GROMACS .gro file of C-alpha atoms in nm:
model
   70
    1MET     CA    1  12.322   9.322  11.385
    2VAL     CA    2  12.058   9.564  11.263
    3GLU     CA    3  12.065   9.768  10.943
    4PHE     CA    4  11.838  10.069  10.933
    5ARG     CA    5  11.769  10.389  10.744
    6ALA     CA    6  11.606  10.692  10.899
    7GLY     CA    7  11.500  10.994  10.700
    8TYR     CA    8  11.459  11.343  10.840
    9GLN     CA    9  11.424  11.700  10.718
   10ALA     CA   10  11.724  11.930  10.756
   11SER     CA   11  11.836  12.247  10.578
   12GLY     CA   12  11.538  12.239  10.345
   13GLY     CA   13  11.593  11.882  10.223
   14THR     CA   14  11.563  11.520  10.323
   15VAL     CA   15  11.865  11.354  10.483
   16VAL     CA   16  11.896  10.975  10.518
   17HIS     CA   17  12.093  10.819  10.803
   18HIS     CA   18  12.197  10.463  10.701
   19GLU     CA   19  12.370  10.254  10.964
   20VAL     CA   20  12.460   9.894  11.049
   21ALA     CA   21  12.453   9.861  11.427
   22ARG     CA   22  12.539   9.596  11.685
   23PHE     CA   23  12.317   9.529  11.984
   24GLU     CA   24  12.358   9.293  12.278
   25LYS     CA   25  12.088   9.140  12.494
   26GLU     CA   26  12.157   9.156  12.867
   27ASP     CA   27  11.908   9.058  13.138
   28GLY     CA   28  11.625   9.058  12.884
   29ALA     CA   29  11.699   9.408  12.750
   30TRP     CA   30  11.873   9.506  12.424
   31TYR     CA   31  12.160   9.756  12.441
   32TYR     CA   32  12.324   9.946  12.157
   33LEU     CA   33  12.696   9.866  12.133
   34ASP     CA   34  12.818  10.049  11.825
   35GLY     CA   35  12.742  10.113  11.462
   36ASP     CA   36  12.896  10.194  11.128
   37MET     CA   37  12.762  10.443  10.876
   38VAL     CA   38  12.693  10.296  10.532
   39SER     CA   39  12.820  10.503  10.240
   40PRO     CA   40  12.570  10.570   9.962
   41GLN     CA   41  12.632  10.351   9.659
   42PRO     CA   42  12.662  10.521   9.320
   43VAL     CA   43  12.354  10.488   9.104
   44ARG     CA   44  12.413  10.294   8.784
   45VAL     CA   45  12.199  10.394   8.491
   46GLU     CA   46  12.196  10.188   8.177
   47LYS     CA   47  12.125  10.395   7.870
   48ILE     CA   48  11.849  10.243   7.660
   49GLY     CA   49  11.876  10.289   7.285
   50ARG     CA   50  11.571  10.431   7.107
   51ASN     CA   51  11.546  10.118   6.891
   52ALA     CA   52  11.589   9.873   7.180
   53PRO     CA   53  11.288   9.679   7.309
   54CYS     CA   54  11.100   9.880   7.570
   55PRO     CA   55  11.189   9.770   7.926
   56CYS     CA   56  10.821   9.788   8.025
   57GLY     CA   57  10.766   9.459   7.841
   58SER     CA   58  10.515   9.588   7.585
   59GLY     CA   59  10.707   9.433   7.294
   60LYS     CA   60  10.729   9.772   7.119
   61LYS     CA   61  11.046   9.965   7.046
   62TYR     CA   62  11.144  10.204   7.324
   63LYS     CA   63  11.102  10.509   7.096
   64LYS     CA   64  10.740  10.410   7.018
   65CYS     CA   65  10.645  10.330   7.377
   66CYS     CA   66  10.795  10.487   7.692
   67TYR     CA   67  11.061  10.713   7.536
   68VAL     CA   68  11.023  11.076   7.647
   69LYS     CA   69  11.205  11.337   7.441
   70GLY     CA   70  11.409  11.554   7.672
   0.00000   0.00000   0.00000
């Protein structure tokens, strides 16, 4: 089993091919058997409160350290 990601440019953007594939060794050579595409996982973002400790580890409040007004 091999899991790989390959990126390439297409239609003006980057596309990532993510696959888990099976290979078999026969007479000293590896042969591709089949593979399954891996679906992208949703990105989880945890909202940090302005008064929470800064995740950078500075010990300051987030609003006084790495907070960027947007």
